[in-house]
């Protein structure tokens, strides 16, 4: 028996990597009985006498799992945003950041099309970079024309982890993946001028080594919902709020209506970016306003 990682799955076959070799395997029947299915990124036990006839035996507990792309044990989420065409959206950045924090995934913000900005807009983008990096996030601005140094910075910051790409439609996720992995030749989505966003260009998921990193070869998703996040947990997904939590008058402060709230004081003074607090209120309203989901029980 060996332990490896599933890096590709096609037509019921799971391709498991271990010690420089890739084994073609099938899942055991009891996976279906248990309503389990191996995911890309899973660590598994398997047995095989050769490279083409292996059997998966067990799946190790997952650190996390995502639906789009369908992968498990993700270490890093690269949020790809456009500086312009479409315009940079701090709202979308914060929405992705909350999603990644909730799934125990380290974010990297990568901004494309910096070369299209005028000097005033570049200064504004640098302010975003300064703030996000002050609260612990890495934000990389693309360079032009080759993008070599920003790509190198991206791979370096992913490190030895497994990364997925997500972010704004039309921001160039597929283009960025093609730059990192030219052999993919992913189809890039054209910008829809009527909708202001790009077409989705998806394919089956596979993990590819890039430097010391593993990168999922799909552009991922451009929108996310917060369906699995509870309102009481939301403040903990804002590190700039968490740093001040113990200075609030009340334990468990939600930073909305409570008196002597240190976070609200910091927003008023500019210590916490007002747009971050505005997005927090929007997310909170969305979460508390969603309809509860009921599970219909079978009649006996």
PDB file of C-alpha atoms in Angstrom:
ATOM      1  CA  UNK A   1       0.000   0.000   0.000  1.00  0.00           C
ATOM      2  CA  UNK A   2       1.232   3.490  -0.870  1.00  0.00           C
ATOM      3  CA  UNK A   3       0.162   7.059  -0.121  1.00  0.00           C
ATOM      4  CA  UNK A   4      -0.121   9.572  -2.953  1.00  0.00           C
ATOM      5  CA  UNK A   5      -2.053  12.577  -4.235  1.00  0.00           C
ATOM      6  CA  UNK A   6      -4.768  12.596  -6.888  1.00  0.00           C
ATOM      7  CA  UNK A   7      -3.686  15.085  -9.550  1.00  0.00           C
ATOM      8  CA  UNK A   8      -6.111  14.240 -12.371  1.00  0.00           C
ATOM      9  CA  UNK A   9      -9.409  12.408 -12.825  1.00  0.00           C
ATOM     10  CA  UNK A  10     -10.964  11.419 -16.157  1.00  0.00           C
ATOM     11  CA  UNK A  11     -13.749   8.928 -16.972  1.00  0.00           C
ATOM     12  CA  UNK A  12     -13.623   7.128 -13.635  1.00  0.00           C
ATOM     13  CA  UNK A  13      -9.822   6.885 -13.546  1.00  0.00           C
ATOM     14  CA  UNK A  14      -7.833   8.674 -10.847  1.00  0.00           C
ATOM     15  CA  UNK A  15      -4.212   9.509 -11.534  1.00  0.00           C
ATOM     16  CA  UNK A  16      -2.202   9.376  -8.330  1.00  0.00           C
ATOM     17  CA  UNK A  17       1.250  10.920  -8.046  1.00  0.00           C
ATOM     18  CA  UNK A  18       3.904   9.604  -5.688  1.00  0.00           C
ATOM     19  CA  UNK A  19       7.712   9.761  -5.769  1.00  0.00           C
ATOM     20  CA  UNK A  20       7.961  10.957  -9.368  1.00  0.00           C
ATOM     21  CA  UNK A  21       5.534   8.358 -10.736  1.00  0.00           C
ATOM     22  CA  UNK A  22       1.876   8.643 -11.765  1.00  0.00           C
ATOM     23  CA  UNK A  23      -0.385   5.636 -11.225  1.00  0.00           C
ATOM     24  CA  UNK A  24      -3.694   5.133 -13.017  1.00  0.00           C
ATOM     25  CA  UNK A  25      -6.215   3.841 -10.481  1.00  0.00           C
ATOM     26  CA  UNK A  26      -9.905   3.184  -9.955  1.00  0.00           C
ATOM     27  CA  UNK A  27     -11.914   3.766  -6.794  1.00  0.00           C
ATOM     28  CA  UNK A  28     -13.167   0.862  -4.740  1.00  0.00           C
ATOM     29  CA  UNK A  29     -16.878   0.092  -4.850  1.00  0.00           C
ATOM     30  CA  UNK A  30     -17.360   1.009  -1.198  1.00  0.00           C
ATOM     31  CA  UNK A  31     -16.683   4.664  -2.081  1.00  0.00           C
ATOM     32  CA  UNK A  32     -20.038   4.688  -3.894  1.00  0.00           C
ATOM     33  CA  UNK A  33     -21.718   2.929  -0.970  1.00  0.00           C
ATOM     34  CA  UNK A  34     -20.406   5.604   1.402  1.00  0.00           C
ATOM     35  CA  UNK A  35     -21.352   8.352  -1.109  1.00  0.00           C
ATOM     36  CA  UNK A  36     -17.694   9.349  -1.292  1.00  0.00           C
ATOM     37  CA  UNK A  37     -15.729  10.359  -4.363  1.00  0.00           C
ATOM     38  CA  UNK A  38     -12.018  11.175  -4.578  1.00  0.00           C
ATOM     39  CA  UNK A  39     -11.312  14.781  -5.546  1.00  0.00           C
ATOM     40  CA  UNK A  40      -8.348  16.386  -7.267  1.00  0.00           C
ATOM     41  CA  UNK A  41      -5.887  17.195  -4.494  1.00  0.00           C
ATOM     42  CA  UNK A  42      -6.971  14.333  -2.221  1.00  0.00           C
ATOM     43  CA  UNK A  43      -4.298  12.370  -0.412  1.00  0.00           C
ATOM     44  CA  UNK A  44      -5.131   8.685  -0.740  1.00  0.00           C
ATOM     45  CA  UNK A  45      -3.965   5.200   0.083  1.00  0.00           C
ATOM     46  CA  UNK A  46      -3.773   2.914  -2.947  1.00  0.00           C
ATOM     47  CA  UNK A  47      -2.223  -0.331  -4.066  1.00  0.00           C
ATOM     48  CA  UNK A  48      -0.843  -1.185  -7.478  1.00  0.00           C
ATOM     49  CA  UNK A  49       1.493  -3.709  -9.080  1.00  0.00           C
ATOM     50  CA  UNK A  50       2.053  -1.461 -12.104  1.00  0.00           C
ATOM     51  CA  UNK A  51       1.356   2.072 -13.372  1.00  0.00           C
ATOM     52  CA  UNK A  52      -2.016   1.317 -15.002  1.00  0.00           C
ATOM     53  CA  UNK A  53      -4.022  -0.996 -12.736  1.00  0.00           C
ATOM     54  CA  UNK A  54      -4.110   0.538  -9.277  1.00  0.00           C
ATOM     55  CA  UNK A  55      -6.967   0.580  -6.757  1.00  0.00           C
ATOM     56  CA  UNK A  56      -7.770   3.442  -4.390  1.00  0.00           C
ATOM     57  CA  UNK A  57      -8.298   2.160  -0.857  1.00  0.00           C
ATOM     58  CA  UNK A  58      -8.955   5.185   1.333  1.00  0.00           C
ATOM     59  CA  UNK A  59      -9.153   8.995   1.314  1.00  0.00           C
ATOM     60  CA  UNK A  60      -7.410  11.009   3.995  1.00  0.00           C
ATOM     61  CA  UNK A  61      -9.369  13.749   5.837  1.00  0.00           C
ATOM     62  CA  UNK A  62      -9.473  16.976   3.831  1.00  0.00           C
ATOM     63  CA  UNK A  63      -8.218  20.377   4.900  1.00  0.00           C
ATOM     64  CA  UNK A  64     -10.946  21.902   2.726  1.00  0.00           C
ATOM     65  CA  UNK A  65     -12.812  21.293  -0.509  1.00  0.00           C
ATOM     66  CA  UNK A  66     -14.140  23.617  -3.186  1.00  0.00           C
ATOM     67  CA  UNK A  67     -16.893  23.125  -5.731  1.00  0.00           C
ATOM     68  CA  UNK A  68     -15.643  25.358  -8.580  1.00  0.00           C
ATOM     69  CA  UNK A  69     -13.111  24.044  -9.346  1.00  0.00           C
ATOM     70  CA  UNK A  70     -13.801  20.722  -7.639  1.00  0.00           C
ATOM     71  CA  UNK A  71     -10.597  20.309  -5.663  1.00  0.00           C
ATOM     72  CA  UNK A  72      -9.513  19.494  -2.112  1.00  0.00           C
ATOM     73  CA  UNK A  73      -6.668  20.456   0.208  1.00  0.00           C
ATOM     74  CA  UNK A  74      -6.110  23.876  -1.335  1.00  0.00           C
ATOM     75  CA  UNK A  75      -3.346  25.946   0.262  1.00  0.00           C
ATOM     76  CA  UNK A  76      -3.536  29.155  -1.761  1.00  0.00           C
ATOM     77  CA  UNK A  77      -6.223  31.051  -3.645  1.00  0.00           C
ATOM     78  CA  UNK A  78      -5.048  33.526  -6.290  1.00  0.00           C
ATOM     79  CA  UNK A  79      -7.641  36.288  -6.661  1.00  0.00           C
ATOM     80  CA  UNK A  80      -7.170  37.663 -10.176  1.00  0.00           C
ATOM     81  CA  UNK A  81      -8.551  41.183 -10.586  1.00  0.00           C
ATOM     82  CA  UNK A  82      -8.370  43.658 -13.434  1.00  0.00           C
ATOM     83  CA  UNK A  83      -7.108  47.192 -12.878  1.00  0.00           C
ATOM     84  CA  UNK A  84      -9.367  48.408 -15.690  1.00  0.00           C
ATOM     85  CA  UNK A  85     -11.697  46.974 -18.376  1.00  0.00           C
ATOM     86  CA  UNK A  86     -13.378  45.753 -16.211  1.00  0.00           C
ATOM     87  CA  UNK A  87     -12.649  48.178 -13.388  1.00  0.00           C
ATOM     88  CA  UNK A  88     -10.982  47.001 -10.195  1.00  0.00           C
ATOM     89  CA  UNK A  89     -13.565  46.051  -7.550  1.00  0.00           C
ATOM     90  CA  UNK A  90     -12.539  46.124  -3.893  1.00  0.00           C
ATOM     91  CA  UNK A  91     -15.987  44.680  -3.129  1.00  0.00           C
ATOM     92  CA  UNK A  92     -15.195  41.528  -5.120  1.00  0.00           C
ATOM     93  CA  UNK A  93     -11.714  41.352  -3.588  1.00  0.00           C
ATOM     94  CA  UNK A  94     -13.176  41.446  -0.078  1.00  0.00           C
ATOM     95  CA  UNK A  95     -15.842  38.901  -0.981  1.00  0.00           C
ATOM     96  CA  UNK A  96     -13.204  36.458  -2.212  1.00  0.00           C
ATOM     97  CA  UNK A  97     -11.016  37.175   0.820  1.00  0.00           C
ATOM     98  CA  UNK A  98     -13.856  36.287   3.196  1.00  0.00           C
ATOM     99  CA  UNK A  99     -14.569  33.105   1.230  1.00  0.00           C
ATOM    100  CA  UNK A 100     -10.921  32.034   1.350  1.00  0.00           C
ATOM    101  CA  UNK A 101     -10.543  32.877   5.039  1.00  0.00           C
ATOM    102  CA  UNK A 102     -13.628  30.788   5.803  1.00  0.00           C
ATOM    103  CA  UNK A 103     -12.100  27.830   3.938  1.00  0.00           C
ATOM    104  CA  UNK A 104      -8.665  28.102   5.565  1.00  0.00           C
ATOM    105  CA  UNK A 105      -7.000  29.106   2.286  1.00  0.00           C
ATOM    106  CA  UNK A 106      -4.241  31.718   2.086  1.00  0.00           C
ATOM    107  CA  UNK A 107      -5.076  34.466  -0.442  1.00  0.00           C
ATOM    108  CA  UNK A 108      -2.864  36.243  -2.961  1.00  0.00           C
ATOM    109  CA  UNK A 109      -4.332  39.207  -4.866  1.00  0.00           C
ATOM    110  CA  UNK A 110      -2.985  39.540  -8.427  1.00  0.00           C
ATOM    111  CA  UNK A 111      -3.988  42.626 -10.434  1.00  0.00           C
ATOM    112  CA  UNK A 112      -3.713  42.596 -14.241  1.00  0.00           C
ATOM    113  CA  UNK A 113      -3.631  45.418 -16.830  1.00  0.00           C
ATOM    114  CA  UNK A 114      -1.692  47.833 -14.619  1.00  0.00           C
ATOM    115  CA  UNK A 115      -0.029  49.191 -17.774  1.00  0.00           C
ATOM    116  CA  UNK A 116      -3.388  50.615 -18.935  1.00  0.00           C
ATOM    117  CA  UNK A 117      -3.753  52.918 -15.923  1.00  0.00           C
ATOM    118  CA  UNK A 118      -2.930  56.611 -15.887  1.00  0.00           C
ATOM    119  CA  UNK A 119      -0.750  57.980 -13.088  1.00  0.00           C
ATOM    120  CA  UNK A 120      -3.690  58.951 -10.865  1.00  0.00           C
ATOM    121  CA  UNK A 121      -5.266  55.502 -11.136  1.00  0.00           C
ATOM    122  CA  UNK A 122      -1.896  53.846 -10.472  1.00  0.00           C
ATOM    123  CA  UNK A 123      -1.550  55.891  -7.288  1.00  0.00           C
ATOM    124  CA  UNK A 124      -5.008  54.728  -6.192  1.00  0.00           C
ATOM    125  CA  UNK A 125      -4.031  51.114  -6.879  1.00  0.00           C
ATOM    126  CA  UNK A 126      -0.882  51.513  -4.812  1.00  0.00           C
ATOM    127  CA  UNK A 127      -3.055  52.711  -1.921  1.00  0.00           C
ATOM    128  CA  UNK A 128      -5.065  49.495  -2.140  1.00  0.00           C
ATOM    129  CA  UNK A 129      -1.830  47.507  -2.203  1.00  0.00           C
ATOM    130  CA  UNK A 130      -0.463  49.345   0.834  1.00  0.00           C
ATOM    131  CA  UNK A 131      -3.608  48.723   2.852  1.00  0.00           C
ATOM    132  CA  UNK A 132      -4.121  45.072   1.959  1.00  0.00           C
ATOM    133  CA  UNK A 133      -0.490  44.287   2.673  1.00  0.00           C
ATOM    134  CA  UNK A 134      -0.705  46.155   6.010  1.00  0.00           C
ATOM    135  CA  UNK A 135      -3.348  43.645   7.158  1.00  0.00           C
ATOM    136  CA  UNK A 136      -1.362  40.613   6.053  1.00  0.00           C
ATOM    137  CA  UNK A 137      -2.318  39.936   2.438  1.00  0.00           C
ATOM    138  CA  UNK A 138       0.049  39.788  -0.528  1.00  0.00           C
ATOM    139  CA  UNK A 139      -0.987  41.942  -3.493  1.00  0.00           C
ATOM    140  CA  UNK A 140       0.975  41.682  -6.750  1.00  0.00           C
ATOM    141  CA  UNK A 141       0.618  44.240  -9.540  1.00  0.00           C
ATOM    142  CA  UNK A 142       1.340  42.911 -13.032  1.00  0.00           C
ATOM    143  CA  UNK A 143       4.225  44.374 -15.002  1.00  0.00           C
ATOM    144  CA  UNK A 144       4.464  44.949 -18.734  1.00  0.00           C
ATOM    145  CA  UNK A 145       4.993  43.618 -21.334  1.00  0.00           C
ATOM    146  CA  UNK A 146       6.298  40.182 -20.428  1.00  0.00           C
ATOM    147  CA  UNK A 147       5.125  40.060 -16.840  1.00  0.00           C
ATOM    148  CA  UNK A 148       8.178  38.019 -15.919  1.00  0.00           C
ATOM    149  CA  UNK A 149       8.896  39.597 -12.538  1.00  0.00           C
ATOM    150  CA  UNK A 150       5.253  39.606 -11.383  1.00  0.00           C
ATOM    151  CA  UNK A 151       4.828  35.979 -12.488  1.00  0.00           C
ATOM    152  CA  UNK A 152       7.981  35.042 -10.622  1.00  0.00           C
ATOM    153  CA  UNK A 153       6.677  36.855  -7.535  1.00  0.00           C
ATOM    154  CA  UNK A 154       3.390  34.972  -7.827  1.00  0.00           C
ATOM    155  CA  UNK A 155       5.021  31.536  -8.030  1.00  0.00           C
ATOM    156  CA  UNK A 156       7.386  32.441  -5.194  1.00  0.00           C
ATOM    157  CA  UNK A 157       4.502  33.490  -2.950  1.00  0.00           C
ATOM    158  CA  UNK A 158       2.524  30.333  -3.699  1.00  0.00           C
ATOM    159  CA  UNK A 159       5.609  28.455  -2.521  1.00  0.00           C
ATOM    160  CA  UNK A 160       5.235  24.682  -2.164  1.00  0.00           C
ATOM    161  CA  UNK A 161       1.465  24.828  -1.814  1.00  0.00           C
ATOM    162  CA  UNK A 162      -1.415  23.901  -4.098  1.00  0.00           C
ATOM    163  CA  UNK A 163      -3.142  26.898  -5.670  1.00  0.00           C
ATOM    164  CA  UNK A 164      -6.410  27.609  -7.457  1.00  0.00           C
ATOM    165  CA  UNK A 165      -7.268  30.721  -9.446  1.00  0.00           C
ATOM    166  CA  UNK A 166     -10.461  32.717  -9.054  1.00  0.00           C
ATOM    167  CA  UNK A 167     -11.619  36.266  -9.461  1.00  0.00           C
ATOM    168  CA  UNK A 168     -13.186  38.822 -11.702  1.00  0.00           C
ATOM    169  CA  UNK A 169     -14.571  37.762 -15.090  1.00  0.00           C
ATOM    170  CA  UNK A 170     -12.562  39.312 -17.896  1.00  0.00           C
ATOM    171  CA  UNK A 171      -9.551  39.932 -15.670  1.00  0.00           C
ATOM    172  CA  UNK A 172      -7.384  37.437 -17.542  1.00  0.00           C
ATOM    173  CA  UNK A 173      -7.366  34.278 -15.412  1.00  0.00           C
ATOM    174  CA  UNK A 174      -6.898  32.017 -18.445  1.00  0.00           C
ATOM    175  CA  UNK A 175      -4.233  34.308 -19.889  1.00  0.00           C
ATOM    176  CA  UNK A 176      -2.357  34.223 -16.593  1.00  0.00           C
ATOM    177  CA  UNK A 177      -2.558  30.432 -16.429  1.00  0.00           C
ATOM    178  CA  UNK A 178      -1.261  30.235 -20.003  1.00  0.00           C
ATOM    179  CA  UNK A 179       1.701  32.409 -19.029  1.00  0.00           C
ATOM    180  CA  UNK A 180       2.478  30.123 -16.105  1.00  0.00           C
ATOM    181  CA  UNK A 181       1.854  26.909 -18.048  1.00  0.00           C
ATOM    182  CA  UNK A 182       2.242  27.575 -21.817  1.00  0.00           C
ATOM    183  CA  UNK A 183       1.621  23.916 -22.638  1.00  0.00           C
ATOM    184  CA  UNK A 184      -2.019  24.277 -21.585  1.00  0.00           C
ATOM    185  CA  UNK A 185      -3.054  26.632 -24.399  1.00  0.00           C
ATOM    186  CA  UNK A 186      -6.277  27.458 -22.546  1.00  0.00           C
ATOM    187  CA  UNK A 187      -8.948  29.225 -24.531  1.00  0.00           C
ATOM    188  CA  UNK A 188      -9.258  32.779 -23.280  1.00  0.00           C
ATOM    189  CA  UNK A 189     -12.652  34.358 -22.842  1.00  0.00           C
ATOM    190  CA  UNK A 190     -13.475  37.429 -24.861  1.00  0.00           C
ATOM    191  CA  UNK A 191     -14.824  40.477 -23.082  1.00  0.00           C
ATOM    192  CA  UNK A 192     -18.527  41.032 -23.564  1.00  0.00           C
ATOM    193  CA  UNK A 193     -18.985  44.777 -24.028  1.00  0.00           C
ATOM    194  CA  UNK A 194     -22.710  44.484 -23.337  1.00  0.00           C
ATOM    195  CA  UNK A 195     -22.260  42.668 -20.044  1.00  0.00           C
ATOM    196  CA  UNK A 196     -18.851  44.018 -19.095  1.00  0.00           C
ATOM    197  CA  UNK A 197     -17.536  40.580 -18.238  1.00  0.00           C
ATOM    198  CA  UNK A 198     -15.782  37.691 -19.895  1.00  0.00           C
ATOM    199  CA  UNK A 199     -17.116  34.346 -21.035  1.00  0.00           C
ATOM    200  CA  UNK A 200     -16.454  31.356 -18.820  1.00  0.00           C
ATOM    201  CA  UNK A 201     -13.885  28.981 -20.292  1.00  0.00           C
ATOM    202  CA  UNK A 202     -13.766  25.808 -18.192  1.00  0.00           C
ATOM    203  CA  UNK A 203     -12.250  22.340 -18.625  1.00  0.00           C
ATOM    204  CA  UNK A 204     -11.474  19.277 -16.508  1.00  0.00           C
ATOM    205  CA  UNK A 205      -9.189  19.952 -13.569  1.00  0.00           C
ATOM    206  CA  UNK A 206      -5.596  18.780 -13.340  1.00  0.00           C
ATOM    207  CA  UNK A 207      -2.758  19.787 -11.020  1.00  0.00           C
ATOM    208  CA  UNK A 208       0.475  20.865 -12.687  1.00  0.00           C
ATOM    209  CA  UNK A 209       3.850  21.519 -11.030  1.00  0.00           C
ATOM    210  CA  UNK A 210       5.082  25.082 -11.565  1.00  0.00           C
ATOM    211  CA  UNK A 211       8.302  25.660  -9.693  1.00  0.00           C
ATOM    212  CA  UNK A 212       7.691  24.184  -6.240  1.00  0.00           C
ATOM    213  CA  UNK A 213       3.945  24.847  -6.503  1.00  0.00           C
ATOM    214  CA  UNK A 214       1.007  22.796  -7.768  1.00  0.00           C
ATOM    215  CA  UNK A 215      -1.504  24.822  -9.780  1.00  0.00           C
ATOM    216  CA  UNK A 216      -4.977  23.772 -10.872  1.00  0.00           C
ATOM    217  CA  UNK A 217      -5.268  24.289 -14.620  1.00  0.00           C
ATOM    218  CA  UNK A 218      -8.712  25.877 -14.620  1.00  0.00           C
ATOM    219  CA  UNK A 219      -9.730  29.524 -14.376  1.00  0.00           C
ATOM    220  CA  UNK A 220     -12.028  28.652 -11.490  1.00  0.00           C
ATOM    221  CA  UNK A 221     -14.945  30.928 -10.718  1.00  0.00           C
ATOM    222  CA  UNK A 222     -15.780  34.621 -10.878  1.00  0.00           C
ATOM    223  CA  UNK A 223     -18.566  34.848  -8.296  1.00  0.00           C
ATOM    224  CA  UNK A 224     -19.113  33.184  -4.943  1.00  0.00           C
ATOM    225  CA  UNK A 225     -21.864  33.053  -2.370  1.00  0.00           C
ATOM    226  CA  UNK A 226     -21.454  33.135   1.395  1.00  0.00           C
ATOM    227  CA  UNK A 227     -23.958  30.385   2.078  1.00  0.00           C
ATOM    228  CA  UNK A 228     -21.735  28.431   4.483  1.00  0.00           C
ATOM    229  CA  UNK A 229     -20.725  31.451   6.573  1.00  0.00           C
ATOM    230  CA  UNK A 230     -22.592  32.338   9.779  1.00  0.00           C
ATOM    231  CA  UNK A 231     -22.992  35.960  10.818  1.00  0.00           C
ATOM    232  CA  UNK A 232     -21.316  35.362  14.184  1.00  0.00           C
ATOM    233  CA  UNK A 233     -18.160  34.162  12.420  1.00  0.00           C
ATOM    234  CA  UNK A 234     -17.943  36.969   9.848  1.00  0.00           C
ATOM    235  CA  UNK A 235     -15.810  39.412  11.922  1.00  0.00           C
ATOM    236  CA  UNK A 236     -13.101  36.764  12.315  1.00  0.00           C
ATOM    237  CA  UNK A 237     -12.634  36.711   8.529  1.00  0.00           C
ATOM    238  CA  UNK A 238     -11.566  40.381   8.539  1.00  0.00           C
ATOM    239  CA  UNK A 239      -8.013  40.442   9.955  1.00  0.00           C
ATOM    240  CA  UNK A 240      -8.069  44.233  10.321  1.00  0.00           C
ATOM    241  CA  UNK A 241     -11.115  43.838  12.594  1.00  0.00           C
ATOM    242  CA  UNK A 242      -9.643  40.868  14.463  1.00  0.00           C
ATOM    243  CA  UNK A 243      -6.560  42.883  15.395  1.00  0.00           C
ATOM    244  CA  UNK A 244      -8.802  45.293  17.333  1.00  0.00           C
ATOM    245  CA  UNK A 245     -11.384  42.850  18.698  1.00  0.00           C
ATOM    246  CA  UNK A 246     -10.008  42.700  22.235  1.00  0.00           C
ATOM    247  CA  UNK A 247     -10.213  46.485  22.470  1.00  0.00           C
ATOM    248  CA  UNK A 248     -13.992  46.525  21.981  1.00  0.00           C
ATOM    249  CA  UNK A 249     -16.067  47.057  25.124  1.00  0.00           C
ATOM    250  CA  UNK A 250     -18.067  43.869  24.681  1.00  0.00           C
ATOM    251  CA  UNK A 251     -16.786  40.379  23.979  1.00  0.00           C
ATOM    252  CA  UNK A 252     -18.276  39.012  20.792  1.00  0.00           C
ATOM    253  CA  UNK A 253     -18.779  42.521  19.444  1.00  0.00           C
ATOM    254  CA  UNK A 254     -20.273  42.447  15.943  1.00  0.00           C
ATOM    255  CA  UNK A 255     -19.038  46.002  15.247  1.00  0.00           C
ATOM    256  CA  UNK A 256     -22.472  47.241  14.183  1.00  0.00           C
ATOM    257  CA  UNK A 257     -24.702  48.612  16.965  1.00  0.00           C
ATOM    258  CA  UNK A 258     -22.566  48.030  20.064  1.00  0.00           C
ATOM    259  CA  UNK A 259     -21.283  51.073  21.991  1.00  0.00           C
ATOM    260  CA  UNK A 260     -17.555  51.667  22.487  1.00  0.00           C
ATOM    261  CA  UNK A 261     -16.661  49.533  19.479  1.00  0.00           C
ATOM    262  CA  UNK A 262     -12.976  49.910  18.709  1.00  0.00           C
ATOM    263  CA  UNK A 263     -13.482  48.847  15.068  1.00  0.00           C
ATOM    264  CA  UNK A 264     -16.034  51.598  14.406  1.00  0.00           C
ATOM    265  CA  UNK A 265     -13.679  54.106  16.035  1.00  0.00           C
ATOM    266  CA  UNK A 266     -10.879  52.893  13.748  1.00  0.00           C
ATOM    267  CA  UNK A 267     -13.114  53.280  10.693  1.00  0.00           C
ATOM    268  CA  UNK A 268     -13.980  56.844  11.704  1.00  0.00           C
ATOM    269  CA  UNK A 269     -10.291  57.709  12.143  1.00  0.00           C
ATOM    270  CA  UNK A 270      -9.213  56.026   8.891  1.00  0.00           C
ATOM    271  CA  UNK A 271      -7.159  53.359  10.672  1.00  0.00           C
ATOM    272  CA  UNK A 272      -9.480  50.768   9.101  1.00  0.00           C
ATOM    273  CA  UNK A 273     -10.371  51.414   5.467  1.00  0.00           C
ATOM    274  CA  UNK A 274     -13.997  52.632   5.282  1.00  0.00           C
ATOM    275  CA  UNK A 275     -14.665  50.516   2.171  1.00  0.00           C
ATOM    276  CA  UNK A 276     -13.733  47.398   4.130  1.00  0.00           C
ATOM    277  CA  UNK A 277     -16.286  48.238   6.812  1.00  0.00           C
ATOM    278  CA  UNK A 278     -18.928  49.046   4.197  1.00  0.00           C
ATOM    279  CA  UNK A 279     -18.392  45.645   2.580  1.00  0.00           C
ATOM    280  CA  UNK A 280     -18.551  43.970   5.991  1.00  0.00           C
ATOM    281  CA  UNK A 281     -21.973  45.511   6.613  1.00  0.00           C
ATOM    282  CA  UNK A 282     -23.173  44.381   3.172  1.00  0.00           C
ATOM    283  CA  UNK A 283     -21.972  40.810   3.745  1.00  0.00           C
ATOM    284  CA  UNK A 284     -23.542  40.759   7.220  1.00  0.00           C
ATOM    285  CA  UNK A 285     -26.881  41.952   5.859  1.00  0.00           C
ATOM    286  CA  UNK A 286     -26.747  39.313   3.136  1.00  0.00           C
ATOM    287  CA  UNK A 287     -25.998  36.516   5.610  1.00  0.00           C
ATOM    288  CA  UNK A 288     -28.663  37.411   8.184  1.00  0.00           C
ATOM    289  CA  UNK A 289     -31.216  38.005   5.432  1.00  0.00           C
ATOM    290  CA  UNK A 290     -30.834  34.705   3.613  1.00  0.00           C
ATOM    291  CA  UNK A 291     -33.644  32.216   3.823  1.00  0.00           C
ATOM    292  CA  UNK A 292     -33.016  29.149   5.987  1.00  0.00           C
ATOM    293  CA  UNK A 293     -32.527  25.896   4.125  1.00  0.00           C
ATOM    294  CA  UNK A 294     -34.788  23.051   5.180  1.00  0.00           C
ATOM    295  CA  UNK A 295     -34.065  19.400   4.496  1.00  0.00           C
ATOM    296  CA  UNK A 296     -37.165  17.429   3.538  1.00  0.00           C
ATOM    297  CA  UNK A 297     -37.396  14.204   5.486  1.00  0.00           C
ATOM    298  CA  UNK A 298     -38.569  11.021   3.840  1.00  0.00           C
ATOM    299  CA  UNK A 299     -41.846   9.667   5.098  1.00  0.00           C
ATOM    300  CA  UNK A 300     -41.747   6.306   6.808  1.00  0.00           C
TER     301      UNK A 300
END
